[in-house]
mmCIF file of C-alpha atoms in Angstrom:
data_model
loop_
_atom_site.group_PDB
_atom_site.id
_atom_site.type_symbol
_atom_site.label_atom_id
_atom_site.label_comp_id
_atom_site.label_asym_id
_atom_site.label_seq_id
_atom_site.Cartn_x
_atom_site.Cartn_y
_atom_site.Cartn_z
ATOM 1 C CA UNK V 1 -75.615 48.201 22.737
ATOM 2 C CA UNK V 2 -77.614 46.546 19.432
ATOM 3 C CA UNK V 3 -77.577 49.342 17.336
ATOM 4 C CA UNK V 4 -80.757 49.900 14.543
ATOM 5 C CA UNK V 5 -81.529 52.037 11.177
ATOM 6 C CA UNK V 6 -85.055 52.290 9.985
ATOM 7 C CA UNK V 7 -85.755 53.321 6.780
ATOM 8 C CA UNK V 8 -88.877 54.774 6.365
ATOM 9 C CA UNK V 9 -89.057 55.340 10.027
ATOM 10 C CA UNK V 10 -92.027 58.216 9.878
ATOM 11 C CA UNK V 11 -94.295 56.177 8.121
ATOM 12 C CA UNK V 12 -97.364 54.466 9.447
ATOM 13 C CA UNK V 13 -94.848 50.963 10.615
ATOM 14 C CA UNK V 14 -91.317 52.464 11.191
ATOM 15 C CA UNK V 15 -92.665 55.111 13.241
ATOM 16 C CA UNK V 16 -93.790 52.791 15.790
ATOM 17 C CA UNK V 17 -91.105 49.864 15.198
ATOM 18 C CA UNK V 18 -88.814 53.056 15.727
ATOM 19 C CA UNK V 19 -90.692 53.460 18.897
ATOM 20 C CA UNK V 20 -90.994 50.351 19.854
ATOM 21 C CA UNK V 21 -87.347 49.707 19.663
ATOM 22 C CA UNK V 22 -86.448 53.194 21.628
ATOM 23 C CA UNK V 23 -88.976 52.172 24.157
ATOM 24 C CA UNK V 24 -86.798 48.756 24.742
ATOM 25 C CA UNK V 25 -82.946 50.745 25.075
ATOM 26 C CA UNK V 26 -82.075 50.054 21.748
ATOM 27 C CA UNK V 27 -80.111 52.938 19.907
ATOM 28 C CA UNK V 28 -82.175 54.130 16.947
ATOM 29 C CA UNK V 29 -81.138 55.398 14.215
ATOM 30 C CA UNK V 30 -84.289 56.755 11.772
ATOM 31 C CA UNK V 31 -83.938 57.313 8.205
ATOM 32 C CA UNK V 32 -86.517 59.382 6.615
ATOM 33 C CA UNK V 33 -85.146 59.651 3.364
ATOM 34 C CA UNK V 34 -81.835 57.237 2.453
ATOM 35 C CA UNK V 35 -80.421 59.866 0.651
ATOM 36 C CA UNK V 36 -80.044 61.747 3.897
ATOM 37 C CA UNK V 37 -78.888 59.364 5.968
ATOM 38 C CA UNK V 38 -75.197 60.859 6.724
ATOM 39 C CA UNK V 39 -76.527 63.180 8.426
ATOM 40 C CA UNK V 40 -78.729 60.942 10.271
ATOM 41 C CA UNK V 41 -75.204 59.185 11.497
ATOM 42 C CA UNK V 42 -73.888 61.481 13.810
ATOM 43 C CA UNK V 43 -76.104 60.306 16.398
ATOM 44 C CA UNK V 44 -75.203 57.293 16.802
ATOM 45 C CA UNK V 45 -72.148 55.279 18.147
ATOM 46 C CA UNK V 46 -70.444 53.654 14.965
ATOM 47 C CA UNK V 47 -67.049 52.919 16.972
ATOM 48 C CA UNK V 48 -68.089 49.183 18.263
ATOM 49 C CA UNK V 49 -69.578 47.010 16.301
ATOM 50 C CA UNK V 50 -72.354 44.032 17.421
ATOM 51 C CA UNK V 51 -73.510 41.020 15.355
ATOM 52 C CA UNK V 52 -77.156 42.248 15.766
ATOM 53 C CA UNK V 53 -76.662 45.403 14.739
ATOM 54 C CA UNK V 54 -79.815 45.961 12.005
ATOM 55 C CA UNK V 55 -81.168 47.643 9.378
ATOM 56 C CA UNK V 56 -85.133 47.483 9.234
ATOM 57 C CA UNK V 57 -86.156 48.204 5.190
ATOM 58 C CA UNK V 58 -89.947 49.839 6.538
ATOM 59 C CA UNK V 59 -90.293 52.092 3.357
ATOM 60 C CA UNK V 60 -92.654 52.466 0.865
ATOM 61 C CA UNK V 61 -96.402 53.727 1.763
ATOM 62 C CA UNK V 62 -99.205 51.885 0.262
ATOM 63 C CA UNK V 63 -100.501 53.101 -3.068
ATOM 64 C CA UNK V 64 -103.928 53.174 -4.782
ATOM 65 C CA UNK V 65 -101.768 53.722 -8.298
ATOM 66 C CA UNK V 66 -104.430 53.312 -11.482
ATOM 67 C CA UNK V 67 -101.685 54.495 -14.324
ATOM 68 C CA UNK V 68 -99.288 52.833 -15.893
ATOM 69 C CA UNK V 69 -96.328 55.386 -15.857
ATOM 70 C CA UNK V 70 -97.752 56.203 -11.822
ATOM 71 C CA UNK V 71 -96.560 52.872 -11.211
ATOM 72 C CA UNK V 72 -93.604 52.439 -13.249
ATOM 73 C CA UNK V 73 -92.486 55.511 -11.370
ATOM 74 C CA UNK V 74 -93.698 54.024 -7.583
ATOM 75 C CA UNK V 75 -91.883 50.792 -8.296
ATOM 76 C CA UNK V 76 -88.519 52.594 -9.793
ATOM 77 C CA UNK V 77 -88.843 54.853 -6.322
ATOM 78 C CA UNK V 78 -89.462 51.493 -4.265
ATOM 79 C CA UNK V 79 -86.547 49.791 -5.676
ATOM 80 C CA UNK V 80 -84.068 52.585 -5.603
ATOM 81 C CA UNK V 81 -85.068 52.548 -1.792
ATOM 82 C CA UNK V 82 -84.205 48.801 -1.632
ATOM 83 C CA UNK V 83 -80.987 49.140 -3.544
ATOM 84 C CA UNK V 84 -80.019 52.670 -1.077
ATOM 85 C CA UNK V 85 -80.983 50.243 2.047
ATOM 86 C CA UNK V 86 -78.852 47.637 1.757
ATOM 87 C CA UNK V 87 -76.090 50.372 0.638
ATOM 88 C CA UNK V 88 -76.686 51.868 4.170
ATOM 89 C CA UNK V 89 -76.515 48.399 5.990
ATOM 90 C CA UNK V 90 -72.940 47.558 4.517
ATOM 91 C CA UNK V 91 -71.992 51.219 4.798
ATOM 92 C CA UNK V 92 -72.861 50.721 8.613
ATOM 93 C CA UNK V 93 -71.350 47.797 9.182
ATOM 94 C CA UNK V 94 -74.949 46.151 9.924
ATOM 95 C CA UNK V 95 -74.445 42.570 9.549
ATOM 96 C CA UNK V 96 -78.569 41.949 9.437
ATOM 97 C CA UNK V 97 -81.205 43.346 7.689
ATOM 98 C CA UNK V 98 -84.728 43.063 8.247
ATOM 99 C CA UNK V 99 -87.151 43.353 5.155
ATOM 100 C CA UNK V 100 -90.453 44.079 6.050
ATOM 101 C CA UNK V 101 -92.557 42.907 2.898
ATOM 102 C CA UNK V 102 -96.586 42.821 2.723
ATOM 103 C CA UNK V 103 -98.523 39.297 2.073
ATOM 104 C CA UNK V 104 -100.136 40.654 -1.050
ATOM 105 C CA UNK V 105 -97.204 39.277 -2.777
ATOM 106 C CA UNK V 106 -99.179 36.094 -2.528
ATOM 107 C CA UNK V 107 -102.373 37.592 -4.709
ATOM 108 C CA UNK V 108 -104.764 35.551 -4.400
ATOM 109 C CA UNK V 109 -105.132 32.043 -3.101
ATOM 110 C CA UNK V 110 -107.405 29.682 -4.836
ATOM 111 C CA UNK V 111 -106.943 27.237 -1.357
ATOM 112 C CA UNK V 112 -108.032 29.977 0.749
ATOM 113 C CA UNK V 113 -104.940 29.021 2.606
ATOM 114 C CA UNK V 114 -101.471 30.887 2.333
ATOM 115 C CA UNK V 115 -98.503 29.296 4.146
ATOM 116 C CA UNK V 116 -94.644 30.153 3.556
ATOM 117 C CA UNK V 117 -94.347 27.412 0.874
ATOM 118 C CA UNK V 118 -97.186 29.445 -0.794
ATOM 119 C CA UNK V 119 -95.758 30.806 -4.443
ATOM 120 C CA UNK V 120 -95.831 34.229 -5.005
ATOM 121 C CA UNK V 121 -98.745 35.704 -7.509
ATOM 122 C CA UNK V 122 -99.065 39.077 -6.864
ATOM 123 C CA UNK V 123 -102.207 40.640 -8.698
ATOM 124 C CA UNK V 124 -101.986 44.704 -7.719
ATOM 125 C CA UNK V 125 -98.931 47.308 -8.319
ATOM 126 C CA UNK V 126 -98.495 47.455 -4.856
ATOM 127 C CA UNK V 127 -97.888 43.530 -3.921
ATOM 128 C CA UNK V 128 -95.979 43.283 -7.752
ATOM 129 C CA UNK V 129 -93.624 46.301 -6.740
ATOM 130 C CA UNK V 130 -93.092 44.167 -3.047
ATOM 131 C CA UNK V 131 -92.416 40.972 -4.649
ATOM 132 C CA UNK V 132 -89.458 42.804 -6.915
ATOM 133 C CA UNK V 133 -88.846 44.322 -3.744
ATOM 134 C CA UNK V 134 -87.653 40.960 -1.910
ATOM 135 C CA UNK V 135 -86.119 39.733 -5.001
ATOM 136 C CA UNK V 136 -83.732 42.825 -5.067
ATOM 137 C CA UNK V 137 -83.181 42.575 -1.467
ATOM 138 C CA UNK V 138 -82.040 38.824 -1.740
ATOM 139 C CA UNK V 139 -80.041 39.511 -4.732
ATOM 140 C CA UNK V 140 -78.336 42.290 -3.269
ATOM 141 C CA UNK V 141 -77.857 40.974 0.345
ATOM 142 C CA UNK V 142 -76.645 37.762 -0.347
ATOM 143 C CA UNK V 143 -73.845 39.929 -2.714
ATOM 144 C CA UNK V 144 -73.153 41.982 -0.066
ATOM 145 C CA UNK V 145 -72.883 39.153 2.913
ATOM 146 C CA UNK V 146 -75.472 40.195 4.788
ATOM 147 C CA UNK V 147 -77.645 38.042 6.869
ATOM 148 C CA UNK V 148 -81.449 38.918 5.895
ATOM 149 C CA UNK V 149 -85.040 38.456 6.843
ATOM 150 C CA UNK V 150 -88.047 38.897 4.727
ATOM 151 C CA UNK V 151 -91.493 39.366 6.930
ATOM 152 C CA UNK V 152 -94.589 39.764 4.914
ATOM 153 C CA UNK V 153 -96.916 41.386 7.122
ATOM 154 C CA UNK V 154 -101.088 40.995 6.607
ATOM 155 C CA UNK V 155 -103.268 43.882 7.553
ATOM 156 C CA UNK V 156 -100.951 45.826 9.009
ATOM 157 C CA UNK V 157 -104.318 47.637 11.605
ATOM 158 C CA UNK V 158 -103.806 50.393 14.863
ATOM 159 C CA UNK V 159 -104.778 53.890 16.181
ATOM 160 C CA UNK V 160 -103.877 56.476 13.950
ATOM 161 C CA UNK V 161 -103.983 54.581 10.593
ATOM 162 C CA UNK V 162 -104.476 56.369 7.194
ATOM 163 C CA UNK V 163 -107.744 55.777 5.822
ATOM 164 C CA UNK V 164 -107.583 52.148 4.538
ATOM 165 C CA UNK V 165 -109.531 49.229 4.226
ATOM 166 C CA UNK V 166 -109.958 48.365 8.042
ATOM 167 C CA UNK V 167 -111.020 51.825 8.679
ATOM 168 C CA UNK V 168 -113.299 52.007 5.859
ATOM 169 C CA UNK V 169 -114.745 48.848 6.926
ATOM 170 C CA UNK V 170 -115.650 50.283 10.197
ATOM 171 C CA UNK V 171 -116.926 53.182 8.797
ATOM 172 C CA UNK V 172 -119.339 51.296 6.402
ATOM 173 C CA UNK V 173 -120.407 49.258 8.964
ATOM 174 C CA UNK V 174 -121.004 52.095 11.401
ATOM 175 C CA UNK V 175 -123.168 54.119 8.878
ATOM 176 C CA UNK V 176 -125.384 50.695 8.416
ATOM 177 C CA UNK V 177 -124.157 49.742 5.041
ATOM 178 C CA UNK V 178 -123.016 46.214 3.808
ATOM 179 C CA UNK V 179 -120.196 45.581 2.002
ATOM 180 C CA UNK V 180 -119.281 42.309 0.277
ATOM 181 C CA UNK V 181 -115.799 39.771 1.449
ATOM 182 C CA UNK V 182 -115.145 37.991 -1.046
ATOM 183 C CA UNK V 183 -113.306 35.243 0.789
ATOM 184 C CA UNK V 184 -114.271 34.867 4.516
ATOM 185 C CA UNK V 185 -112.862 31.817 4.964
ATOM 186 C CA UNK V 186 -108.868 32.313 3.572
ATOM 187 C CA UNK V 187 -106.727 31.435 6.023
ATOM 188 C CA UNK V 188 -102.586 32.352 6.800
ATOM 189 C CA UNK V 189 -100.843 29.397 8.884
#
């Protein structure tokens, strides 16, 4: 049986890949915290060993950070996760690991258009402290042998979302206010 660890798997996105996974027969293993994770291990089988066996990196909730040491402090925290994941992933055994990153390491596009080619030019805390992320990640995966995927995910939207943009929007709209986009025509291939 393919065997996964989510990390970060009672936020807003590893709670339902977590889910999601479950839902399909795979065995789940969620990680809250890395630093708690052996305790996390005794339920699941670690005796056999399969070549999709995966670790899904789905930490780090979005931040709103205005102050320089705040995000000196969020990014340290972010990376330390990064550095713990991959830990976990060799300590497992877990040949793959699945980075799930955030296209605002992109920043703004001047084209309107962002493909995978696209260079990274991340503009807030949040997409600068992802972009480090991935860089860490690839660093420390391709040390470690381990086969990994970066997904950058765009408006990550569903039921039950902390208040956000999306949800704001609605609720501007809603009320009868306007608000302004900026770019309405950008584009992701």
């Amino acid at each position: 049986m393919v065997r996964v660890a989510v990390i970060g798997s009672k936020g807003y996105l590893g709670s339902r890949v977590s889910s999601s996974l479950r839902t399909k027969g795979l065995d789940v293993l969620e990680v809250v915290r890395t630093t708690q994770f052996l305790q996390s291990l005794q339920s699941m089988n670690l005796e056999t060993s399969d070549d999709r066996d995966t670790v899904i990196f789905a930490a780090g909730a979005v931040r709103h950070l205005t102050q320089e040491d705040e995000i000196r402090n969020y990014t340290s925290q972010y990376l330390d996760s990064v550095r713990e994941s991959v830990a976990i992933a060799k300590k497992l055994g877990f040949p793959r690991f699945l980075f799930l990153s955030s296209g605002d390491v992109y920043g703004f596009n001047k084209l309107g258009r962002v493909t995978e080619e696209s260079a990274l030019n991340p503009v807030t805390p949040y997409g600068e402290s992802r972009a480090a992320g991935e860089a860490l990640a690839s660093f420390l995966a391709a040390s470690e042998g381990l086969n990994l995927l970066i997904t950058r995910l765009f408006l990550v939207a569903g039921p039950n979302q902390p208040e956000r943009f999306l949800n704001s929007a609605l609720s501007t709209l809603k009320s009868g206010l306007t608000f302004r986009v900026n770019r309405p025509n950008a584009t992701r291939d």
